[in-house]
């Protein structure tokens, strides 16, 4: 059997065998990093045919996850787009208000752990609903805050809610989809974040300081769409992949005990991989924050861009991000996850000079293509994390590795700003100016090198089957006899073959996976 470029040993009919590198020495594994990087050049239908492979239910799963992830981003950016108004309201400096953003980043890991475990234990559906209920309450709460302490407390709680969504959204959108369509759907899902930013920018223009309530209507409005998202999710069932896993747990007779044992086995067998994923996601989050957070400041402070020019540049950059995520996500299905990440990171590094040293409006083109590369690499991440994660704790591992990486990288803009102060420019009146472009260029060069190194040394399980029948961890927990008996009975009753690939299984009469 072959997970993308990672060869695996032969195994039982009912679960994937362990990847071969589980049995290698460090030296042997290191030697395979070159050979496994060769693009598999897998045949992939054109994007439209891939999207046509999804049946109605799979599309609905993807759509509800995309909408939730987009609005998650919208709610996050409501603070960064109203910093000046909030500072005036609470009588604080802009830097003090940005603590509200920092607290969100700090507490996102807590949410990823809590909601990730809940989603892996109780299902994707109800933790998703609770998550969005919290979005409603906390966005409304932010809009009614009257003191700075209330504001910080509500945003800290919002961080917990925000952190809990990513892993669940990825599992909901991707674990039942046809294997051939995973790459492009991964890229499309990830760019919900950029789409949420664009929505926040548009609605901030229309709702902030256009009524007597100042900044508050933006937050009140932000609490409304999650109501529709909750209704949407309530109309959908659990994913088939999770339902299949519950059947195995029930067969053991003690669902909670089996779940705990699954965690023990996953930790024992995959602890090194979990550390690797956190390190990888730290690099990716440094890549996005390092290229984005201080960039508007660079445009205004170093190159004297107007507020409108900065907004246009940011919008174009996000359009590039959405395009790049989708294109490179699709390409990763052909060329492999690791190769796609490394290739687009090299291109992104080559574009750093025009991205940070172009002082004219032509920088808009550089911004488009640089964010095409940054978010192009990110477009591979949802499915790459899903395929690398242990099946029993897929939501927990995807969400927690992402958010812990985010926590590590949360000081990106502070690091860049602090270093930038060592490279002053002639002041403009009373405004001190700095060479932020130089700092961003050097910082991002180091980050790209780090991401390329981590992607090179890491594993890849492109095409991994998500069904529990192929889960070696579950086979160890439940016992091979239980697995054989359970799936033999299923096949005897006319269910899909337990050894079939994802693209061979069907839901009802539609295409896709069971």
Short mmCIF file of C-alpha atoms in Angstrom, two decimals:
data_model
loop_
_atom_site.label_atom_id
_atom_site.label_comp_id
_atom_site.label_asym_id
_atom_site.label_seq_id
_atom_site.Cartn_x
_atom_site.Cartn_y
_atom_site.Cartn_z
CA UNK A 1 0.00 0.00 0.00
CA UNK A 2 1.24 3.54 -0.68
CA UNK A 3 0.40 6.73 1.19
CA UNK A 4 1.40 9.26 -1.40
CA UNK A 5 5.19 8.97 -1.51
CA UNK A 6 5.52 7.08 1.81
CA UNK A 7 5.69 3.34 1.24
CA UNK A 8 4.03 1.04 3.76
CA UNK A 9 4.37 -2.61 4.53
CA UNK A 10 1.68 -5.08 3.65
CA UNK A 11 -0.97 -5.45 6.32
CA UNK A 12 -4.34 -6.94 7.11
CA UNK A 13 -7.33 -6.45 4.92
CA UNK A 14 -9.09 -4.25 7.42
CA UNK A 15 -6.65 -1.54 8.28
CA UNK A 16 -3.72 0.33 6.85
CA UNK A 17 -0.36 -1.06 7.84
CA UNK A 18 2.08 1.22 9.60
CA UNK A 19 4.17 3.40 7.28
CA UNK A 20 7.55 1.82 6.65
CA UNK A 21 9.46 4.58 8.44
CA UNK A 22 7.94 3.40 11.74
CA UNK A 23 10.45 0.54 11.49
CA UNK A 24 13.45 2.56 10.29
CA UNK A 25 16.49 3.92 12.05
CA UNK A 26 17.02 7.69 12.01
CA UNK A 27 19.66 7.33 9.29
CA UNK A 28 17.43 5.17 7.10
CA UNK A 29 14.52 7.59 7.51
CA UNK A 30 16.75 10.58 6.64
CA UNK A 31 17.84 8.85 3.44
CA UNK A 32 14.22 8.44 2.33
CA UNK A 33 13.51 12.18 2.58
CA UNK A 34 15.04 12.69 -0.86
CA UNK A 35 13.47 9.72 -2.61
CA UNK A 36 9.99 10.34 -1.21
CA UNK A 37 10.08 13.99 -2.29
CA UNK A 38 9.90 12.99 -5.95
CA UNK A 39 6.49 14.16 -7.24
CA UNK A 40 4.19 11.14 -7.76
CA UNK A 41 2.62 12.90 -10.77
CA UNK A 42 -0.69 11.32 -9.83
CA UNK A 43 -3.38 11.62 -12.46
CA UNK A 44 -6.05 14.07 -11.39
CA UNK A 45 -9.18 15.07 -13.28
CA UNK A 46 -9.67 18.72 -14.06
CA UNK A 47 -10.93 20.73 -11.03
CA UNK A 48 -14.52 20.82 -12.20
CA UNK A 49 -14.69 17.04 -12.57
CA UNK A 50 -13.18 16.69 -9.09
CA UNK A 51 -15.82 18.95 -7.58
CA UNK A 52 -18.52 17.01 -9.45
CA UNK A 53 -17.42 13.87 -7.58
CA UNK A 54 -19.01 15.16 -4.38
CA UNK A 55 -22.58 14.16 -3.72
CA UNK A 56 -25.09 16.57 -2.21
CA UNK A 57 -24.40 15.66 1.40
CA UNK A 58 -20.64 15.99 0.97
CA UNK A 59 -21.14 19.44 -0.56
CA UNK A 60 -23.34 20.45 2.36
CA UNK A 61 -20.72 19.26 4.84
CA UNK A 62 -18.07 21.30 3.04
CA UNK A 63 -20.28 24.37 2.74
CA UNK A 64 -21.26 24.50 6.42
CA UNK A 65 -17.61 24.08 7.43
CA UNK A 66 -16.46 26.79 5.00
CA UNK A 67 -19.10 29.26 6.18
CA UNK A 68 -18.30 28.65 9.84
CA UNK A 69 -14.54 29.03 9.29
CA UNK A 70 -15.10 32.21 7.23
CA UNK A 71 -17.28 33.75 9.91
CA UNK A 72 -14.82 32.68 12.58
CA UNK A 73 -12.27 34.83 10.74
CA UNK A 74 -14.80 37.67 10.37
CA UNK A 75 -15.38 37.76 14.12
CA UNK A 76 -11.63 37.73 14.80
CA UNK A 77 -10.91 40.68 12.50
CA UNK A 78 -13.69 42.84 13.93
CA UNK A 79 -11.26 44.00 16.64
CA UNK A 80 -8.24 44.62 14.39
CA UNK A 81 -10.43 46.73 12.08
CA UNK A 82 -11.78 48.89 14.92
CA UNK A 83 -8.68 49.42 17.08
CA UNK A 84 -8.81 53.22 16.92
CA UNK A 85 -12.52 53.35 17.75
CA UNK A 86 -12.12 50.93 20.66
CA UNK A 87 -9.15 52.88 22.01
CA UNK A 88 -11.20 56.05 22.00
CA UNK A 89 -14.20 54.31 23.63
CA UNK A 90 -12.20 52.82 26.51
CA UNK A 91 -9.66 55.62 26.90
CA UNK A 92 -6.70 53.37 26.09
CA UNK A 93 -3.83 53.36 23.60
CA UNK A 94 -3.93 51.33 20.40
CA UNK A 95 -1.33 48.92 21.79
CA UNK A 96 -3.49 48.29 24.86
CA UNK A 97 -6.48 47.46 22.66
CA UNK A 98 -4.39 44.99 20.66
CA UNK A 99 -4.11 42.98 23.87
CA UNK A 100 -7.64 41.92 22.97
CA UNK A 101 -6.17 40.32 19.83
CA UNK A 102 -3.27 38.78 21.76
CA UNK A 103 -5.62 37.22 24.31
CA UNK A 104 -7.63 35.62 21.51
CA UNK A 105 -4.45 34.08 20.11
CA UNK A 106 -3.37 32.88 23.57
CA UNK A 107 -6.66 31.20 24.46
CA UNK A 108 -7.27 29.59 21.07
CA UNK A 109 -5.17 26.59 22.14
CA UNK A 110 -7.48 26.02 25.10
CA UNK A 111 -10.48 25.93 22.79
CA UNK A 112 -8.74 23.57 20.37
CA UNK A 113 -8.04 21.10 23.18
CA UNK A 114 -11.52 21.25 24.75
CA UNK A 115 -13.59 21.21 21.57
CA UNK A 116 -11.20 18.85 19.79
CA UNK A 117 -11.58 16.17 22.46
CA UNK A 118 -15.34 16.75 22.56
CA UNK A 119 -15.65 16.37 18.77
CA UNK A 120 -13.59 13.17 18.73
CA UNK A 121 -15.59 11.71 21.63
CA UNK A 122 -19.16 12.90 21.00
CA UNK A 123 -19.18 13.69 17.29
CA UNK A 124 -18.60 16.64 15.00
CA UNK A 125 -22.15 17.97 15.12
CA UNK A 126 -22.91 19.13 18.67
CA UNK A 127 -19.51 20.62 19.56
CA UNK A 128 -19.81 22.55 16.28
CA UNK A 129 -23.23 23.87 17.34
CA UNK A 130 -22.03 24.82 20.84
CA UNK A 131 -19.03 26.55 19.28
CA UNK A 132 -21.24 28.77 17.16
CA UNK A 133 -23.58 29.52 20.08
CA UNK A 134 -20.52 30.88 21.89
CA UNK A 135 -19.70 33.03 18.86
CA UNK A 136 -23.18 34.58 19.07
CA UNK A 137 -22.98 35.26 22.81
CA UNK A 138 -19.43 36.62 22.79
CA UNK A 139 -19.77 38.83 19.73
CA UNK A 140 -22.92 40.34 21.23
CA UNK A 141 -21.08 40.65 24.53
CA UNK A 142 -18.21 42.53 22.89
CA UNK A 143 -20.69 44.94 21.34
CA UNK A 144 -22.13 45.72 24.78
CA UNK A 145 -18.82 46.12 26.64
CA UNK A 146 -18.53 49.41 28.55
CA UNK A 147 -15.12 48.99 30.21
CA UNK A 148 -11.69 47.88 29.11
CA UNK A 149 -11.66 44.98 31.58
CA UNK A 150 -14.99 43.70 30.25
CA UNK A 151 -13.58 43.91 26.73
CA UNK A 152 -10.47 41.87 27.60
CA UNK A 153 -12.50 39.24 29.47
CA UNK A 154 -14.95 38.74 26.61
CA UNK A 155 -12.20 38.53 23.99
CA UNK A 156 -10.31 35.95 26.06
CA UNK A 157 -13.46 33.79 26.10
CA UNK A 158 -13.86 34.41 22.39
CA UNK A 159 -10.37 32.98 21.91
CA UNK A 160 -11.54 29.68 23.43
CA UNK A 161 -14.51 29.57 21.05
CA UNK A 162 -12.42 30.52 18.02
CA UNK A 163 -9.78 27.90 18.78
CA UNK A 164 -12.34 25.13 18.91
CA UNK A 165 -13.64 25.49 15.36
CA UNK A 166 -10.72 24.82 13.00
CA UNK A 167 -10.21 21.10 13.66
CA UNK A 168 -13.94 20.42 13.60
CA UNK A 169 -14.41 22.36 10.37
CA UNK A 170 -11.58 20.45 8.69
CA UNK A 171 -12.99 17.08 9.80
CA UNK A 172 -16.54 17.99 8.77
CA UNK A 173 -15.47 19.22 5.35
CA UNK A 174 -12.85 16.64 4.41
CA UNK A 175 -13.15 13.28 6.16
CA UNK A 176 -16.06 12.04 4.02
CA UNK A 177 -15.03 13.60 0.71
CA UNK A 178 -13.61 11.56 -2.21
CA UNK A 179 -9.86 11.09 -1.83
CA UNK A 180 -9.14 12.53 -5.30
CA UNK A 181 -10.89 15.80 -4.41
CA UNK A 182 -9.15 16.33 -1.06
CA UNK A 183 -6.43 18.65 -2.36
CA UNK A 184 -8.66 21.22 -4.02
CA UNK A 185 -11.23 21.13 -1.20
CA UNK A 186 -8.45 21.63 1.34
CA UNK A 187 -7.28 24.74 -0.48
CA UNK A 188 -10.81 26.10 -0.79
CA UNK A 189 -11.56 25.47 2.89
CA UNK A 190 -8.40 27.15 4.17
CA UNK A 191 -9.13 30.30 2.20
CA UNK A 192 -12.32 30.79 4.15
CA UNK A 193 -10.04 32.75 6.48
CA UNK A 194 -9.08 35.23 3.74
CA UNK A 195 -12.71 35.39 2.64
CA UNK A 196 -13.73 36.22 6.22
CA UNK A 197 -11.20 39.06 6.27
CA UNK A 198 -12.61 40.50 3.05
CA UNK A 199 -16.14 40.32 4.48
CA UNK A 200 -15.01 42.03 7.68
CA UNK A 201 -13.34 44.81 5.69
CA UNK A 202 -16.48 45.43 3.63
CA UNK A 203 -18.90 45.41 6.57
CA UNK A 204 -16.58 47.55 8.71
CA UNK A 205 -16.79 50.21 6.01
CA UNK A 206 -20.58 50.06 6.11
CA UNK A 207 -21.24 49.64 9.84
CA UNK A 208 -18.47 51.41 11.79
CA UNK A 209 -19.19 55.06 12.66
CA UNK A 210 -22.17 55.18 10.30
CA UNK A 211 -24.71 55.16 13.16
CA UNK A 212 -24.85 56.81 16.61
CA UNK A 213 -23.58 53.52 18.08
CA UNK A 214 -20.10 53.87 16.57
CA UNK A 215 -18.17 50.60 16.37
CA UNK A 216 -20.76 48.44 18.14
CA UNK A 217 -23.01 47.55 15.14
CA UNK A 218 -20.15 45.60 13.51
CA UNK A 219 -20.03 43.24 16.50
CA UNK A 220 -23.81 43.00 16.78
CA UNK A 221 -24.00 42.11 13.11
CA UNK A 222 -21.21 39.55 13.58
CA UNK A 223 -23.44 37.64 16.00
CA UNK A 224 -26.21 37.10 13.43
CA UNK A 225 -24.90 34.73 10.70
CA UNK A 226 -23.86 32.01 13.22
CA UNK A 227 -27.59 31.54 13.92
CA UNK A 228 -28.07 30.48 10.29
CA UNK A 229 -24.92 28.34 10.40
CA UNK A 230 -26.26 26.52 13.48
CA UNK A 231 -29.58 25.82 11.74
CA UNK A 232 -27.68 24.60 8.69
CA UNK A 233 -25.57 22.20 10.78
CA UNK A 234 -28.59 20.90 12.71
CA UNK A 235 -30.12 19.81 9.41
CA UNK A 236 -27.09 17.60 8.66
CA UNK A 237 -26.16 14.26 10.29
CA UNK A 238 -22.83 13.13 11.69
CA UNK A 239 -20.10 12.34 9.19
CA UNK A 240 -20.05 8.72 8.05
CA UNK A 241 -16.44 8.35 9.14
CA UNK A 242 -17.31 9.23 12.74
CA UNK A 243 -20.43 7.03 12.76
CA UNK A 244 -18.28 4.11 11.63
CA UNK A 245 -15.86 4.72 14.52
CA UNK A 246 -18.71 4.83 17.04
CA UNK A 247 -19.86 1.39 15.85
CA UNK A 248 -16.47 -0.05 16.80
CA UNK A 249 -16.54 1.64 20.21
CA UNK A 250 -20.02 0.28 20.89
CA UNK A 251 -18.88 -3.19 19.88
CA UNK A 252 -16.35 -3.03 22.71
CA UNK A 253 -19.20 -2.32 25.18
CA UNK A 254 -17.56 0.65 26.93
CA UNK A 255 -17.50 3.72 24.71
CA UNK A 256 -15.77 6.03 27.21
CA UNK A 257 -13.21 3.42 28.18
CA UNK A 258 -12.45 2.61 24.56
CA UNK A 259 -12.02 6.31 23.76
CA UNK A 260 -9.54 6.75 26.62
CA UNK A 261 -7.60 3.70 25.47
CA UNK A 262 -7.54 5.10 21.93
CA UNK A 263 -5.91 8.22 23.34
CA UNK A 264 -3.31 6.18 25.17
CA UNK A 265 -2.43 4.19 22.05
CA UNK A 266 -2.32 7.32 19.87
CA UNK A 267 -0.01 9.11 22.31
CA UNK A 268 2.28 6.08 22.64
CA UNK A 269 2.57 5.54 18.91
CA UNK A 270 2.46 9.09 17.55
CA UNK A 271 3.96 11.41 20.20
CA UNK A 272 6.90 12.36 17.98
CA UNK A 273 4.58 13.11 15.06
CA UNK A 274 2.44 15.34 17.30
CA UNK A 275 5.52 17.38 18.28
CA UNK A 276 6.47 17.65 14.62
CA UNK A 277 3.01 18.97 13.68
CA UNK A 278 3.21 21.73 16.31
CA UNK A 279 6.65 22.76 15.03
CA UNK A 280 5.39 22.71 11.45
CA UNK A 281 2.36 24.82 12.29
CA UNK A 282 4.53 27.29 14.21
CA UNK A 283 6.44 27.83 10.97
CA UNK A 284 3.28 28.23 8.93
CA UNK A 285 1.79 30.71 11.38
CA UNK A 286 5.03 32.69 11.45
CA UNK A 287 4.77 32.72 7.65
CA UNK A 288 1.26 34.19 7.60
CA UNK A 289 1.63 36.58 10.55
CA UNK A 290 5.14 37.63 9.51
CA UNK A 291 4.03 38.54 6.00
CA UNK A 292 0.72 40.18 6.95
CA UNK A 293 0.54 41.73 10.42
CA UNK A 294 3.08 44.54 10.03
CA UNK A 295 2.61 44.97 6.30
CA UNK A 296 -0.03 47.75 6.50
CA UNK A 297 2.26 49.60 8.93
CA UNK A 298 5.13 49.26 6.45
CA UNK A 299 2.99 50.72 3.65
CA UNK A 300 1.85 53.73 5.69
CA UNK A 301 4.98 54.40 7.76
CA UNK A 302 7.79 53.64 5.31
CA UNK A 303 6.14 54.26 1.93
CA UNK A 304 3.52 56.88 2.90
CA UNK A 305 0.49 55.02 1.51
CA UNK A 306 -2.93 56.49 2.25
CA UNK A 307 -5.51 54.51 4.20
CA UNK A 308 -7.45 53.81 1.01
CA UNK A 309 -4.32 52.64 -0.82
CA UNK A 310 -3.52 50.27 2.06
CA UNK A 311 -7.06 48.87 1.97
CA UNK A 312 -6.88 48.25 -1.79
CA UNK A 313 -3.50 46.56 -1.43
CA UNK A 314 -4.77 44.34 1.38
CA UNK A 315 -7.89 43.34 -0.54
CA UNK A 316 -5.86 42.45 -3.65
CA UNK A 317 -3.41 40.48 -1.48
CA UNK A 318 -6.29 38.48 -0.01
CA UNK A 319 -7.64 37.77 -3.47
CA UNK A 320 -4.20 36.40 -4.29
CA UNK A 321 -4.35 34.32 -1.11
CA UNK A 322 -7.70 32.79 -2.03
CA UNK A 323 -6.47 31.98 -5.54
CA UNK A 324 -3.18 30.51 -4.33
CA UNK A 325 -4.74 28.32 -1.67
CA UNK A 326 -7.13 26.74 -4.15
CA UNK A 327 -4.56 26.28 -6.95
CA UNK A 328 -1.76 24.83 -4.80
CA UNK A 329 -4.19 22.69 -2.82
CA UNK A 330 -5.28 21.14 -6.12
CA UNK A 331 -1.67 20.74 -7.28
CA UNK A 332 -0.75 18.91 -4.07
CA UNK A 333 -3.00 16.07 -5.20
CA UNK A 334 -0.77 15.67 -8.27
CA UNK A 335 2.70 16.57 -7.02
CA UNK A 336 2.41 15.58 -3.36
CA UNK A 337 1.88 17.61 -0.19
CA UNK A 338 5.54 18.10 0.80
CA UNK A 339 6.76 18.93 -2.71
CA UNK A 340 3.97 21.50 -3.19
CA UNK A 341 4.76 23.22 0.11
CA UNK A 342 8.49 23.35 -0.62
CA UNK A 343 8.08 24.51 -4.22
CA UNK A 344 5.69 27.37 -3.47
CA UNK A 345 7.77 28.43 -0.45
CA UNK A 346 10.82 28.81 -2.70
CA UNK A 347 8.79 30.96 -5.11
CA UNK A 348 7.48 33.02 -2.18
CA UNK A 349 11.02 33.60 -0.95
CA UNK A 350 12.06 34.81 -4.41
CA UNK A 351 9.21 37.36 -4.36
CA UNK A 352 10.12 38.87 -0.98
CA UNK A 353 12.24 41.67 -2.44
CA UNK A 354 9.50 43.24 -4.63
CA UNK A 355 6.96 42.56 -1.83
CA UNK A 356 8.90 44.64 0.69
CA UNK A 357 11.03 47.09 -1.34
CA UNK A 358 8.57 48.37 -3.95
CA UNK A 359 7.52 51.86 -2.87
CA UNK A 360 5.05 52.62 -5.69
CA UNK A 361 1.51 51.37 -6.26
CA UNK A 362 3.06 48.54 -8.28
CA UNK A 363 3.51 46.79 -4.92
CA UNK A 364 -0.12 45.67 -5.35
CA UNK A 365 1.03 43.08 -7.91
CA UNK A 366 3.81 41.88 -5.59
CA UNK A 367 1.33 41.61 -2.72
CA UNK A 368 -1.03 39.51 -4.83
CA UNK A 369 1.65 37.00 -5.80
CA UNK A 370 3.38 36.90 -2.41
CA UNK A 371 0.13 36.06 -0.66
CA UNK A 372 -0.62 33.62 -3.49
CA UNK A 373 2.51 31.77 -2.33
CA UNK A 374 1.96 32.14 1.42
CA UNK A 375 -1.62 30.96 1.33
CA UNK A 376 -0.83 28.53 -1.47
CA UNK A 377 1.34 26.65 1.00
CA UNK A 378 -1.43 27.02 3.59
CA UNK A 379 -3.94 25.51 1.17
CA UNK A 380 -2.23 22.13 1.55
CA UNK A 381 -2.37 22.24 5.36
CA UNK A 382 -5.95 21.14 6.22
CA UNK A 383 -5.70 17.87 4.32
CA UNK A 384 -2.01 17.34 5.17
CA UNK A 385 -2.83 17.59 8.89
CA UNK A 386 -5.88 15.36 8.47
CA UNK A 387 -3.85 12.66 6.74
CA UNK A 388 -1.04 12.80 9.30
CA UNK A 389 -3.32 12.78 12.35
CA UNK A 390 -4.30 9.62 14.28
CA UNK A 391 -7.85 8.68 13.28
CA UNK A 392 -9.25 8.54 16.81
CA UNK A 393 -8.14 12.10 17.61
CA UNK A 394 -8.23 13.74 14.21
CA UNK A 395 -10.14 16.86 15.27
CA UNK A 396 -8.05 17.32 18.41
CA UNK A 397 -4.70 16.92 16.65
CA UNK A 398 -5.57 19.14 13.66
CA UNK A 399 -7.00 21.93 15.82
CA UNK A 400 -4.46 21.80 18.65
CA UNK A 401 -1.36 21.65 16.44
CA UNK A 402 -2.70 24.59 14.44
CA UNK A 403 -3.51 26.69 17.51
CA UNK A 404 -0.32 25.85 19.43
CA UNK A 405 1.61 26.91 16.35
CA UNK A 406 -0.46 30.09 16.34
CA UNK A 407 0.41 30.69 19.99
CA UNK A 408 4.14 30.31 19.30
CA UNK A 409 3.94 32.77 16.41
CA UNK A 410 1.69 35.33 18.10
CA UNK A 411 4.67 37.61 18.79
CA UNK A 412 5.57 37.91 15.10
CA UNK A 413 4.52 41.53 14.67
CA UNK A 414 6.11 42.50 18.00
CA UNK A 415 9.41 40.89 16.96
CA UNK A 416 9.35 42.64 13.59
CA UNK A 417 8.39 46.00 15.08
CA UNK A 418 11.11 45.79 17.75
CA UNK A 419 13.82 44.89 15.24
CA UNK A 420 12.50 47.55 12.85
CA UNK A 421 13.20 50.27 15.42
CA UNK A 422 16.92 49.52 14.98
CA UNK A 423 16.70 50.70 11.35
CA UNK A 424 15.33 54.26 11.50
CA UNK A 425 14.48 56.45 8.53
CA UNK A 426 14.30 60.27 8.44
CA UNK A 427 11.14 61.25 10.37
CA UNK A 428 8.12 62.77 8.66
CA UNK A 429 7.26 65.71 10.89
CA UNK A 430 6.78 64.23 14.35
CA UNK A 431 6.21 60.72 13.01
CA UNK A 432 9.15 58.35 13.44
CA UNK A 433 9.78 56.09 10.46
CA UNK A 434 11.53 52.75 10.17
CA UNK A 435 12.73 50.28 7.53
CA UNK A 436 9.99 47.76 8.19
CA UNK A 437 10.34 46.37 4.67
CA UNK A 438 13.92 45.25 5.35
CA UNK A 439 12.89 43.55 8.57
CA UNK A 440 9.90 41.76 7.00
CA UNK A 441 12.12 40.58 4.13
CA UNK A 442 14.81 39.12 6.43
CA UNK A 443 12.29 37.66 8.87
CA UNK A 444 10.26 35.99 6.13
CA UNK A 445 13.41 34.64 4.48
CA UNK A 446 14.26 32.84 7.71
CA UNK A 447 10.68 31.59 8.09
CA UNK A 448 10.56 30.22 4.54
CA UNK A 449 13.85 28.38 5.14
CA UNK A 450 12.41 26.89 8.34
CA UNK A 451 9.18 25.77 6.65
CA UNK A 452 11.08 24.22 3.74
CA UNK A 453 13.30 22.30 6.19
CA UNK A 454 10.36 21.05 8.27
CA UNK A 455 8.39 19.99 5.19
CA UNK A 456 11.46 18.21 3.82
CA UNK A 457 12.14 16.14 6.97
CA UNK A 458 8.50 15.35 7.71
CA UNK A 459 6.29 12.46 6.52
CA UNK A 460 3.43 12.50 4.04
CA UNK A 461 0.42 10.17 3.86
CA UNK A 462 -1.27 11.50 0.73
CA UNK A 463 -4.31 9.36 -0.07
CA UNK A 464 -4.61 7.85 3.42
CA UNK A 465 -7.98 6.16 3.95
CA UNK A 466 -9.89 7.77 6.84
CA UNK A 467 -12.32 4.92 7.57
CA UNK A 468 -11.97 3.16 10.93
CA UNK A 469 -11.64 -0.20 9.16
CA UNK A 470 -8.21 0.99 8.00
CA UNK A 471 -7.11 2.40 11.38
CA UNK A 472 -4.27 0.39 12.91
CA UNK A 473 -4.60 2.24 16.23
CA UNK A 474 -8.22 1.19 16.55
CA UNK A 475 -7.32 -2.37 15.62
CA UNK A 476 -4.91 -2.43 18.56
CA UNK A 477 -7.54 -1.00 20.92
CA UNK A 478 -10.56 -3.04 19.81
CA UNK A 479 -8.70 -6.17 18.82
CA UNK A 480 -8.38 -7.54 15.33
CA UNK A 481 -11.06 -10.18 15.99
CA UNK A 482 -13.59 -7.45 16.86
CA UNK A 483 -12.70 -5.48 13.72
CA UNK A 484 -12.87 -8.55 11.50
CA UNK A 485 -16.20 -9.64 12.95
CA UNK A 486 -17.74 -6.16 12.77
CA UNK A 487 -16.78 -5.45 9.18
CA UNK A 488 -17.40 -9.01 8.01
CA UNK A 489 -20.99 -8.66 9.27
CA UNK A 490 -21.23 -5.30 7.53
CA UNK A 491 -20.11 -6.74 4.21
CA UNK A 492 -22.44 -9.71 4.63
CA UNK A 493 -25.35 -7.27 5.04
CA UNK A 494 -24.43 -5.56 1.79
CA UNK A 495 -22.37 -2.68 3.18
CA UNK A 496 -19.36 -1.28 1.32
CA UNK A 497 -16.18 -3.35 1.32
CA UNK A 498 -14.02 -2.52 4.33
CA UNK A 499 -10.88 -2.59 2.22
CA UNK A 500 -12.17 -0.31 -0.50
CA UNK A 501 -10.55 3.02 -1.10
CA UNK A 502 -12.29 6.24 -0.23
CA UNK A 503 -13.18 6.95 -3.82
CA UNK A 504 -14.77 3.53 -4.23
CA UNK A 505 -17.26 3.90 -1.39
CA UNK A 506 -20.64 5.51 -1.82
CA UNK A 507 -23.21 7.23 0.29
CA UNK A 508 -26.67 6.20 -0.76
CA UNK A 509 -26.73 6.42 -4.50
CA UNK A 510 -24.28 9.31 -4.75
CA UNK A 511 -20.56 9.36 -5.36
CA UNK A 512 -18.06 9.67 -2.53
CA UNK A 513 -17.14 7.91 0.69
CA UNK A 514 -18.99 5.99 3.31
#
